[in-house]
Amino acid sequence: GTRRSALRSSSGLWRVAPPLAFLAIVAIIWQLGAANAHNILLPTFTATVSAFVDIVVGGAIWEPLLRSNLTMIIGFVVSAVIAVPLGLVMGRHLFIDRAAAPYVSLLVVMPAAPLLPIIVMMIGFGLSAGVLLVMVFTVVYIVVNTRAGIRSVDPRLVEMAHSYGANELNLWRYVLMPGALPAIATGLRIGLGRAFAGMVLAELLLLSSGIGLLLLTYRAANASDHVFAVVVVLLVEATLISSGMRRLERRFQPPSE
């Protein structure tokens, strides 16, 4: 038992050591480069860390961050409610898949920027516009992965279930949904990452009521260290979201043989 726990500790250390070493290298290069650049728009690493502590401990970041995340959460939840059933139906019924596939493919390759003027003309600026932009970023990736999950179910299992007299409801309950869950979880993970990107873009270009307003305030005051600190907060949040979703995704993965 003691040896096994020691091995786990050693394995955990080796997992975190490379990222920490890379961060240390980046911090040193950042500090030396900014100190020698003598540019008021480029703060040093230590100044950014100090500003980070200031906005986190002082609380200046929390209310804007909550407002921005509200846009992301609403957009992601609505996207999941729409995209998961659509992906399931597309994966199961060929006719619906053929009808919807061209539009799904279009959303995959189409950048979001050209849609911004259309969104503004449709519903103006505000929370609804931000939620819609997040949905544009998110929906298609959940649909594609959910459809792929249904398509990946072994047809022999479906035939076997039919041979035992399973109706459509039981087929979904015992065969299709369990087989598609890993792909659905992957789609939700990717979708949440896309929702975060949509939230940031919405704040910078549409809303400017949360993080976007805070960035504009610091930029107007020439507080570049605080601008960088806000960006660091966003990077930390993105890392936590990605890590949390990967852990959740692993729960739905089939056990390795």
C-alpha atoms as a PDB file:
ATOM      1  CA  GLY A   1       0.000   0.000   0.000  1.00  0.00           C
ATOM      2  CA  THR A   2       2.762   2.446   0.902  1.00  0.00           C
ATOM      3  CA  ARG A   3       4.683   1.620  -2.268  1.00  0.00           C
ATOM      4  CA  ARG A   4       1.586   2.057  -4.416  1.00  0.00           C
ATOM      5  CA  SER A   5       0.810   5.477  -2.906  1.00  0.00           C
ATOM      6  CA  ALA A   6       4.426   6.500  -3.421  1.00  0.00           C
ATOM      7  CA  LEU A   7       4.227   5.485  -7.071  1.00  0.00           C
ATOM      8  CA  ARG A   8       1.019   7.495  -7.470  1.00  0.00           C
ATOM      9  CA  SER A   9       2.650  10.545  -5.909  1.00  0.00           C
ATOM     10  CA  SER A  10       5.660  10.181  -8.183  1.00  0.00           C
ATOM     11  CA  SER A  11       3.413   9.801 -11.232  1.00  0.00           C
ATOM     12  CA  GLY A  12       1.413  12.891 -10.252  1.00  0.00           C
ATOM     13  CA  LEU A  13       4.621  14.879  -9.800  1.00  0.00           C
ATOM     14  CA  TRP A  14       5.874  13.921 -13.256  1.00  0.00           C
ATOM     15  CA  ARG A  15       2.559  15.025 -14.760  1.00  0.00           C
ATOM     16  CA  VAL A  16       2.692  18.528 -13.290  1.00  0.00           C
ATOM     17  CA  ALA A  17       6.456  19.058 -13.540  1.00  0.00           C
ATOM     18  CA  PRO A  18       6.650  19.789 -17.323  1.00  0.00           C
ATOM     19  CA  PRO A  19       3.856  22.439 -17.301  1.00  0.00           C
ATOM     20  CA  LEU A  20       5.378  24.106 -14.237  1.00  0.00           C
ATOM     21  CA  ALA A  21       8.843  24.099 -15.829  1.00  0.00           C
ATOM     22  CA  PHE A  22       7.419  25.612 -19.020  1.00  0.00           C
ATOM     23  CA  LEU A  23       5.600  28.281 -16.973  1.00  0.00           C
ATOM     24  CA  ALA A  24       8.831  29.140 -15.154  1.00  0.00           C
ATOM     25  CA  ILE A  25      10.678  29.557 -18.463  1.00  0.00           C
ATOM     26  CA  VAL A  26       7.909  31.765 -19.857  1.00  0.00           C
ATOM     27  CA  ALA A  27       7.892  33.854 -16.653  1.00  0.00           C
ATOM     28  CA  ILE A  28      11.658  34.427 -16.811  1.00  0.00           C
ATOM     29  CA  ILE A  29      11.586  35.387 -20.499  1.00  0.00           C
ATOM     30  CA  TRP A  30       8.554  37.636 -19.905  1.00  0.00           C
ATOM     31  CA  GLN A  31      10.166  39.364 -16.907  1.00  0.00           C
ATOM     32  CA  LEU A  32      13.508  39.997 -18.617  1.00  0.00           C
ATOM     33  CA  GLY A  33      11.972  41.007 -21.935  1.00  0.00           C
ATOM     34  CA  ALA A  34       9.468  43.437 -20.429  1.00  0.00           C
ATOM     35  CA  ALA A  35      12.048  44.942 -18.061  1.00  0.00           C
ATOM     36  CA  ASN A  36      14.427  45.665 -20.944  1.00  0.00           C
ATOM     37  CA  ALA A  37      11.743  46.839 -23.381  1.00  0.00           C
ATOM     38  CA  HIS A  38      10.849  49.928 -21.308  1.00  0.00           C
ATOM     39  CA  ASN A  39       7.347  49.867 -22.788  1.00  0.00           C
ATOM     40  CA  ILE A  40       4.505  51.080 -20.543  1.00  0.00           C
ATOM     41  CA  LEU A  41       2.083  48.881 -22.486  1.00  0.00           C
ATOM     42  CA  LEU A  42       4.041  45.719 -21.656  1.00  0.00           C
ATOM     43  CA  PRO A  43       4.058  45.026 -17.906  1.00  0.00           C
ATOM     44  CA  THR A  44       6.569  42.725 -16.292  1.00  0.00           C
ATOM     45  CA  PHE A  45       5.592  39.306 -15.024  1.00  0.00           C
ATOM     46  CA  THR A  46       5.872  40.396 -11.397  1.00  0.00           C
ATOM     47  CA  ALA A  47       3.680  43.465 -12.044  1.00  0.00           C
ATOM     48  CA  THR A  48       1.070  41.252 -13.671  1.00  0.00           C
ATOM     49  CA  VAL A  49       1.130  38.836 -10.728  1.00  0.00           C
ATOM     50  CA  SER A  50       0.694  41.774  -8.345  1.00  0.00           C
ATOM     51  CA  ALA A  51      -2.263  43.055 -10.387  1.00  0.00           C
ATOM     52  CA  PHE A  52      -3.717  39.547 -10.492  1.00  0.00           C
ATOM     53  CA  VAL A  53      -3.636  39.338  -6.693  1.00  0.00           C
ATOM     54  CA  ASP A  54      -5.148  42.819  -6.512  1.00  0.00           C
ATOM     55  CA  ILE A  55      -8.194  42.070  -8.690  1.00  0.00           C
ATOM     56  CA  VAL A  56      -8.769  38.601  -7.202  1.00  0.00           C
ATOM     57  CA  VAL A  57      -8.295  39.426  -3.521  1.00  0.00           C
ATOM     58  CA  GLY A  58      -9.735  42.922  -3.864  1.00  0.00           C
ATOM     59  CA  GLY A  59     -12.792  41.495  -5.631  1.00  0.00           C
ATOM     60  CA  ALA A  60     -12.771  43.721  -8.713  1.00  0.00           C
ATOM     61  CA  ILE A  61     -12.902  40.688 -11.015  1.00  0.00           C
ATOM     62  CA  TRP A  62     -15.751  38.694  -9.502  1.00  0.00           C
ATOM     63  CA  GLU A  63     -18.868  40.639 -10.487  1.00  0.00           C
ATOM     64  CA  PRO A  64     -17.742  41.213 -14.115  1.00  0.00           C
ATOM     65  CA  LEU A  65     -16.688  37.572 -14.344  1.00  0.00           C
ATOM     66  CA  LEU A  66     -20.084  36.444 -13.060  1.00  0.00           C
ATOM     67  CA  ARG A  67     -21.894  38.605 -15.618  1.00  0.00           C
ATOM     68  CA  SER A  68     -19.777  37.249 -18.459  1.00  0.00           C
ATOM     69  CA  ASN A  69     -20.144  33.652 -17.339  1.00  0.00           C
ATOM     70  CA  LEU A  70     -23.910  34.056 -17.176  1.00  0.00           C
ATOM     71  CA  THR A  71     -23.867  34.599 -20.946  1.00  0.00           C
ATOM     72  CA  MET A  72     -21.722  31.501 -21.424  1.00  0.00           C
ATOM     73  CA  ILE A  73     -23.793  29.268 -19.122  1.00  0.00           C
ATOM     74  CA  ILE A  74     -27.137  30.231 -20.678  1.00  0.00           C
ATOM     75  CA  GLY A  75     -25.775  29.834 -24.201  1.00  0.00           C
ATOM     76  CA  PHE A  76     -24.185  26.470 -23.424  1.00  0.00           C
ATOM     77  CA  VAL A  77     -27.257  25.038 -21.684  1.00  0.00           C
ATOM     78  CA  VAL A  78     -29.605  26.137 -24.475  1.00  0.00           C
ATOM     79  CA  SER A  79     -27.151  24.774 -27.057  1.00  0.00           C
ATOM     80  CA  ALA A  80     -26.994  21.389 -25.309  1.00  0.00           C
ATOM     81  CA  VAL A  81     -30.782  21.188 -25.023  1.00  0.00           C
ATOM     82  CA  ILE A  82     -31.104  21.806 -28.766  1.00  0.00           C
ATOM     83  CA  ALA A  83     -28.007  20.044 -30.089  1.00  0.00           C
ATOM     84  CA  VAL A  84     -28.074  16.715 -28.240  1.00  0.00           C
ATOM     85  CA  PRO A  85     -31.604  15.715 -29.367  1.00  0.00           C
ATOM     86  CA  LEU A  86     -30.886  16.976 -32.893  1.00  0.00           C
ATOM     87  CA  GLY A  87     -27.663  14.945 -33.076  1.00  0.00           C
ATOM     88  CA  LEU A  88     -29.449  11.852 -31.752  1.00  0.00           C
ATOM     89  CA  VAL A  89     -32.214  12.131 -34.346  1.00  0.00           C
ATOM     90  CA  MET A  90     -29.738  12.820 -37.167  1.00  0.00           C
ATOM     91  CA  GLY A  91     -27.688   9.799 -36.177  1.00  0.00           C
ATOM     92  CA  ARG A  92     -30.734   7.542 -36.057  1.00  0.00           C
ATOM     93  CA  HIS A  93     -32.804   8.709 -39.042  1.00  0.00           C
ATOM     94  CA  LEU A  94     -31.116   9.041 -42.413  1.00  0.00           C
ATOM     95  CA  PHE A  95     -33.762  11.330 -43.907  1.00  0.00           C
ATOM     96  CA  ILE A  96     -33.381  13.940 -41.152  1.00  0.00           C
ATOM     97  CA  ASP A  97     -29.607  13.642 -41.378  1.00  0.00           C
ATOM     98  CA  ARG A  98     -29.665  14.350 -45.109  1.00  0.00           C
ATOM     99  CA  ALA A  99     -31.949  17.335 -44.558  1.00  0.00           C
ATOM    100  CA  ALA A 100     -29.884  18.919 -41.776  1.00  0.00           C
ATOM    101  CA  ALA A 101     -26.344  17.866 -42.710  1.00  0.00           C
ATOM    102  CA  PRO A 102     -25.664  20.668 -45.248  1.00  0.00           C
ATOM    103  CA  TYR A 103     -26.516  23.350 -42.683  1.00  0.00           C
ATOM    104  CA  VAL A 104     -24.484  21.651 -39.980  1.00  0.00           C
ATOM    105  CA  SER A 105     -21.504  21.433 -42.348  1.00  0.00           C
ATOM    106  CA  LEU A 106     -21.930  25.118 -43.208  1.00  0.00           C
ATOM    107  CA  LEU A 107     -21.823  26.112 -39.536  1.00  0.00           C
ATOM    108  CA  VAL A 108     -18.685  24.024 -39.002  1.00  0.00           C
ATOM    109  CA  VAL A 109     -16.663  25.899 -41.631  1.00  0.00           C
ATOM    110  CA  MET A 110     -18.273  29.340 -41.351  1.00  0.00           C
ATOM    111  CA  PRO A 111     -16.480  31.864 -39.112  1.00  0.00           C
ATOM    112  CA  ALA A 112     -18.587  33.669 -36.533  1.00  0.00           C
ATOM    113  CA  ALA A 113     -17.386  37.185 -37.402  1.00  0.00           C
ATOM    114  CA  PRO A 114     -19.640  37.635 -40.473  1.00  0.00           C
ATOM    115  CA  LEU A 115     -22.659  36.753 -38.307  1.00  0.00           C
ATOM    116  CA  LEU A 116     -22.055  39.571 -35.814  1.00  0.00           C
ATOM    117  CA  PRO A 117     -23.740  42.338 -37.878  1.00  0.00           C
ATOM    118  CA  ILE A 118     -26.713  40.023 -38.506  1.00  0.00           C
ATOM    119  CA  ILE A 119     -27.051  39.251 -34.795  1.00  0.00           C
ATOM    120  CA  VAL A 120     -26.907  42.963 -33.940  1.00  0.00           C
ATOM    121  CA  MET A 121     -29.538  43.816 -36.567  1.00  0.00           C
ATOM    122  CA  MET A 122     -31.791  40.994 -35.353  1.00  0.00           C
ATOM    123  CA  ILE A 123     -31.741  41.530 -31.585  1.00  0.00           C
ATOM    124  CA  GLY A 124     -29.402  44.436 -30.933  1.00  0.00           C
ATOM    125  CA  PHE A 125     -26.811  44.559 -28.179  1.00  0.00           C
ATOM    126  CA  GLY A 126     -27.339  42.896 -24.834  1.00  0.00           C
ATOM    127  CA  LEU A 127     -27.528  39.539 -23.112  1.00  0.00           C
ATOM    128  CA  SER A 128     -29.648  37.918 -25.837  1.00  0.00           C
ATOM    129  CA  ALA A 129     -27.097  38.823 -28.511  1.00  0.00           C
ATOM    130  CA  GLY A 130     -24.285  37.358 -26.421  1.00  0.00           C
ATOM    131  CA  VAL A 131     -26.234  34.166 -25.767  1.00  0.00           C
ATOM    132  CA  LEU A 132     -26.971  33.782 -29.486  1.00  0.00           C
ATOM    133  CA  LEU A 133     -23.306  34.265 -30.359  1.00  0.00           C
ATOM    134  CA  VAL A 134     -22.310  31.625 -27.809  1.00  0.00           C
ATOM    135  CA  MET A 135     -24.852  29.266 -29.356  1.00  0.00           C
ATOM    136  CA  VAL A 136     -23.414  29.862 -32.830  1.00  0.00           C
ATOM    137  CA  PHE A 137     -20.014  28.846 -31.456  1.00  0.00           C
ATOM    138  CA  THR A 138     -21.335  25.817 -29.591  1.00  0.00           C
ATOM    139  CA  VAL A 139     -24.315  24.047 -31.170  1.00  0.00           C
ATOM    140  CA  VAL A 140     -22.695  22.520 -34.207  1.00  0.00           C
ATOM    141  CA  TYR A 141     -19.882  20.772 -32.300  1.00  0.00           C
ATOM    142  CA  ILE A 142     -22.317  19.095 -29.922  1.00  0.00           C
ATOM    143  CA  VAL A 143     -24.526  18.033 -32.844  1.00  0.00           C
ATOM    144  CA  VAL A 144     -21.619  16.539 -34.808  1.00  0.00           C
ATOM    145  CA  ASN A 145     -20.245  14.539 -31.869  1.00  0.00           C
ATOM    146  CA  THR A 146     -23.671  13.322 -30.775  1.00  0.00           C
ATOM    147  CA  ARG A 147     -24.485  12.153 -34.296  1.00  0.00           C
ATOM    148  CA  ALA A 148     -21.116  10.403 -34.497  1.00  0.00           C
ATOM    149  CA  GLY A 149     -21.836   8.694 -31.178  1.00  0.00           C
ATOM    150  CA  ILE A 150     -25.084   7.198 -32.461  1.00  0.00           C
ATOM    151  CA  ARG A 151     -23.403   6.162 -35.695  1.00  0.00           C
ATOM    152  CA  SER A 152     -20.606   4.447 -33.766  1.00  0.00           C
ATOM    153  CA  VAL A 153     -22.957   2.005 -32.025  1.00  0.00           C
ATOM    154  CA  ASP A 154     -22.287  -1.501 -33.324  1.00  0.00           C
ATOM    155  CA  PRO A 155     -25.113  -2.418 -35.779  1.00  0.00           C
ATOM    156  CA  ARG A 156     -24.901  -6.012 -34.563  1.00  0.00           C
ATOM    157  CA  LEU A 157     -26.034  -4.883 -31.126  1.00  0.00           C
ATOM    158  CA  VAL A 158     -29.022  -3.138 -32.687  1.00  0.00           C
ATOM    159  CA  GLU A 159     -29.887  -6.249 -34.693  1.00  0.00           C
ATOM    160  CA  MET A 160     -29.519  -8.431 -31.606  1.00  0.00           C
ATOM    161  CA  ALA A 161     -31.826  -6.152 -29.623  1.00  0.00           C
ATOM    162  CA  HIS A 162     -34.402  -6.329 -32.422  1.00  0.00           C
ATOM    163  CA  SER A 163     -34.153 -10.097 -32.510  1.00  0.00           C
ATOM    164  CA  TYR A 164     -35.000 -10.208 -28.811  1.00  0.00           C
ATOM    165  CA  GLY A 165     -38.082  -8.096 -29.439  1.00  0.00           C
ATOM    166  CA  ALA A 166     -36.810  -4.756 -28.163  1.00  0.00           C
ATOM    167  CA  ASN A 167     -39.008  -1.826 -29.133  1.00  0.00           C
ATOM    168  CA  GLU A 168     -37.633   1.592 -30.124  1.00  0.00           C
ATOM    169  CA  LEU A 169     -37.779   2.942 -26.555  1.00  0.00           C
ATOM    170  CA  ASN A 170     -35.833  -0.005 -25.134  1.00  0.00           C
ATOM    171  CA  LEU A 171     -33.390   0.213 -28.026  1.00  0.00           C
ATOM    172  CA  TRP A 172     -32.632   3.814 -27.098  1.00  0.00           C
ATOM    173  CA  ARG A 173     -32.456   3.046 -23.393  1.00  0.00           C
ATOM    174  CA  TYR A 174     -30.258  -0.038 -23.406  1.00  0.00           C
ATOM    175  CA  VAL A 175     -28.257   0.123 -26.651  1.00  0.00           C
ATOM    176  CA  LEU A 176     -28.091   3.486 -28.402  1.00  0.00           C
ATOM    177  CA  MET A 177     -27.741   5.920 -25.492  1.00  0.00           C
ATOM    178  CA  PRO A 178     -25.141   3.873 -23.543  1.00  0.00           C
ATOM    179  CA  GLY A 179     -23.107   3.464 -26.727  1.00  0.00           C
ATOM    180  CA  ALA A 180     -23.337   7.152 -27.637  1.00  0.00           C
ATOM    181  CA  LEU A 181     -22.627   8.620 -24.184  1.00  0.00           C
ATOM    182  CA  PRO A 182     -18.808   8.838 -24.583  1.00  0.00           C
ATOM    183  CA  ALA A 183     -19.158  10.802 -27.832  1.00  0.00           C
ATOM    184  CA  ILE A 184     -21.864  13.013 -26.332  1.00  0.00           C
ATOM    185  CA  ALA A 185     -19.587  13.780 -23.366  1.00  0.00           C
ATOM    186  CA  THR A 186     -16.789  14.663 -25.781  1.00  0.00           C
ATOM    187  CA  GLY A 187     -19.137  16.953 -27.698  1.00  0.00           C
ATOM    188  CA  LEU A 188     -20.200  18.698 -24.498  1.00  0.00           C
ATOM    189  CA  ARG A 189     -16.559  19.197 -23.506  1.00  0.00           C
ATOM    190  CA  ILE A 190     -15.681  20.711 -26.871  1.00  0.00           C
ATOM    191  CA  GLY A 191     -18.909  22.702 -26.846  1.00  0.00           C
ATOM    192  CA  LEU A 192     -18.160  24.236 -23.448  1.00  0.00           C
ATOM    193  CA  GLY A 193     -14.725  25.272 -24.673  1.00  0.00           C
ATOM    194  CA  ARG A 194     -16.328  26.876 -27.725  1.00  0.00           C
ATOM    195  CA  ALA A 195     -18.913  28.542 -25.466  1.00  0.00           C
ATOM    196  CA  PHE A 196     -16.075  30.109 -23.471  1.00  0.00           C
ATOM    197  CA  ALA A 197     -14.528  31.457 -26.678  1.00  0.00           C
ATOM    198  CA  GLY A 198     -17.915  32.810 -27.758  1.00  0.00           C
ATOM    199  CA  MET A 199     -18.373  34.476 -24.380  1.00  0.00           C
ATOM    200  CA  VAL A 200     -15.019  36.261 -24.658  1.00  0.00           C
ATOM    201  CA  LEU A 201     -15.790  37.416 -28.206  1.00  0.00           C
ATOM    202  CA  ALA A 202     -19.250  38.589 -27.145  1.00  0.00           C
ATOM    203  CA  GLU A 203     -17.741  40.619 -24.310  1.00  0.00           C
ATOM    204  CA  LEU A 204     -15.185  42.254 -26.574  1.00  0.00           C
ATOM    205  CA  LEU A 205     -17.480  43.016 -29.524  1.00  0.00           C
ATOM    206  CA  LEU A 206     -21.100  43.007 -28.322  1.00  0.00           C
ATOM    207  CA  LEU A 207     -21.753  43.377 -24.600  1.00  0.00           C
ATOM    208  CA  SER A 208     -18.843  45.062 -22.799  1.00  0.00           C
ATOM    209  CA  SER A 209     -20.785  44.774 -19.561  1.00  0.00           C
ATOM    210  CA  GLY A 210     -18.666  42.237 -17.708  1.00  0.00           C
ATOM    211  CA  ILE A 211     -15.075  41.337 -18.464  1.00  0.00           C
ATOM    212  CA  GLY A 212     -15.203  43.482 -21.592  1.00  0.00           C
ATOM    213  CA  LEU A 213     -16.131  46.598 -19.602  1.00  0.00           C
ATOM    214  CA  LEU A 214     -13.428  45.859 -17.046  1.00  0.00           C
ATOM    215  CA  LEU A 215     -10.817  45.563 -19.803  1.00  0.00           C
ATOM    216  CA  LEU A 216     -11.978  48.844 -21.362  1.00  0.00           C
ATOM    217  CA  THR A 217     -11.784  50.549 -17.963  1.00  0.00           C
ATOM    218  CA  TYR A 218      -8.246  49.375 -17.296  1.00  0.00           C
ATOM    219  CA  ARG A 219      -7.154  50.197 -20.842  1.00  0.00           C
ATOM    220  CA  ALA A 220      -8.526  53.746 -20.529  1.00  0.00           C
ATOM    221  CA  ALA A 221      -6.542  54.156 -17.305  1.00  0.00           C
ATOM    222  CA  ASN A 222      -3.367  52.812 -19.004  1.00  0.00           C
ATOM    223  CA  ALA A 223      -3.276  50.053 -16.378  1.00  0.00           C
ATOM    224  CA  SER A 224      -1.686  47.486 -18.664  1.00  0.00           C
ATOM    225  CA  ASP A 225      -0.701  45.246 -15.755  1.00  0.00           C
ATOM    226  CA  HIS A 226      -4.382  44.934 -14.793  1.00  0.00           C
ATOM    227  CA  VAL A 227      -5.344  44.288 -18.416  1.00  0.00           C
ATOM    228  CA  PHE A 228      -2.879  41.406 -18.523  1.00  0.00           C
ATOM    229  CA  ALA A 229      -4.114  40.212 -15.129  1.00  0.00           C
ATOM    230  CA  VAL A 230      -7.702  39.979 -16.434  1.00  0.00           C
ATOM    231  CA  VAL A 231      -6.436  37.948 -19.390  1.00  0.00           C
ATOM    232  CA  VAL A 232      -4.619  35.649 -16.954  1.00  0.00           C
ATOM    233  CA  VAL A 233      -7.882  35.167 -15.028  1.00  0.00           C
ATOM    234  CA  LEU A 234      -9.586  34.129 -18.270  1.00  0.00           C
ATOM    235  CA  LEU A 235      -6.757  31.698 -19.030  1.00  0.00           C
ATOM    236  CA  VAL A 236      -7.047  30.179 -15.552  1.00  0.00           C
ATOM    237  CA  GLU A 237     -10.805  29.800 -15.962  1.00  0.00           C
ATOM    238  CA  ALA A 238     -10.380  28.192 -19.388  1.00  0.00           C
ATOM    239  CA  THR A 239      -7.860  25.737 -17.932  1.00  0.00           C
ATOM    240  CA  LEU A 240     -10.178  24.823 -15.061  1.00  0.00           C
ATOM    241  CA  ILE A 241     -13.129  24.345 -17.422  1.00  0.00           C
ATOM    242  CA  SER A 242     -11.093  22.123 -19.732  1.00  0.00           C
ATOM    243  CA  SER A 243      -9.725  20.053 -16.833  1.00  0.00           C
ATOM    244  CA  GLY A 244     -13.140  19.635 -15.244  1.00  0.00           C
ATOM    245  CA  MET A 245     -14.803  18.593 -18.490  1.00  0.00           C
ATOM    246  CA  ARG A 246     -12.027  16.092 -19.235  1.00  0.00           C
ATOM    247  CA  ARG A 247     -12.580  14.485 -15.836  1.00  0.00           C
ATOM    248  CA  LEU A 248     -16.314  14.324 -16.504  1.00  0.00           C
ATOM    249  CA  GLU A 249     -15.688  12.903 -19.965  1.00  0.00           C
ATOM    250  CA  ARG A 250     -13.560  10.074 -18.560  1.00  0.00           C
ATOM    251  CA  ARG A 251     -16.495   8.927 -16.421  1.00  0.00           C
ATOM    252  CA  PHE A 252     -18.432   8.076 -19.574  1.00  0.00           C
ATOM    253  CA  GLN A 253     -15.581   6.350 -21.399  1.00  0.00           C
ATOM    254  CA  PRO A 254     -15.817   2.545 -21.612  1.00  0.00           C
ATOM    255  CA  PRO A 255     -13.269   0.706 -19.450  1.00  0.00           C
ATOM    256  CA  SER A 256     -10.062  -0.125 -21.269  1.00  0.00           C
ATOM    257  CA  GLU A 257      -9.464  -3.754 -21.963  1.00  0.00           C
END
